[in-house]
Amino acid sequence: MSGTNSQVSWNVHIIIQNIITLE
């Protein structure tokens, strides 16, 4: 369960970085 939450948090972080890059 903890590993899954960590993966989700990492995915969200990558998405945020991608949005910043697009702007």
Coordinates of C-alpha atoms in Angstrom, one line a residue, residues 8-20:
V8 CA 1.1 7.9 -7.3
S9 CA 2.9 10.8 -5.6
W10 CA 5.8 10.5 -8.0
N11 CA 3.4 10.4 -11.0
V12 CA 1.7 13.6 -9.8
H13 CA 5.1 15.2 -9.3
I14 CA 6.1 14.3 -12.9
I15 CA 2.7 15.6 -14.3
I16 CA 3.2 18.9 -12.4
Q17 CA 6.7 19.3 -13.9
N18 CA 5.4 18.6 -17.3
I19 CA 2.7 21.3 -16.9
I20 CA 5.4 23.8 -15.8

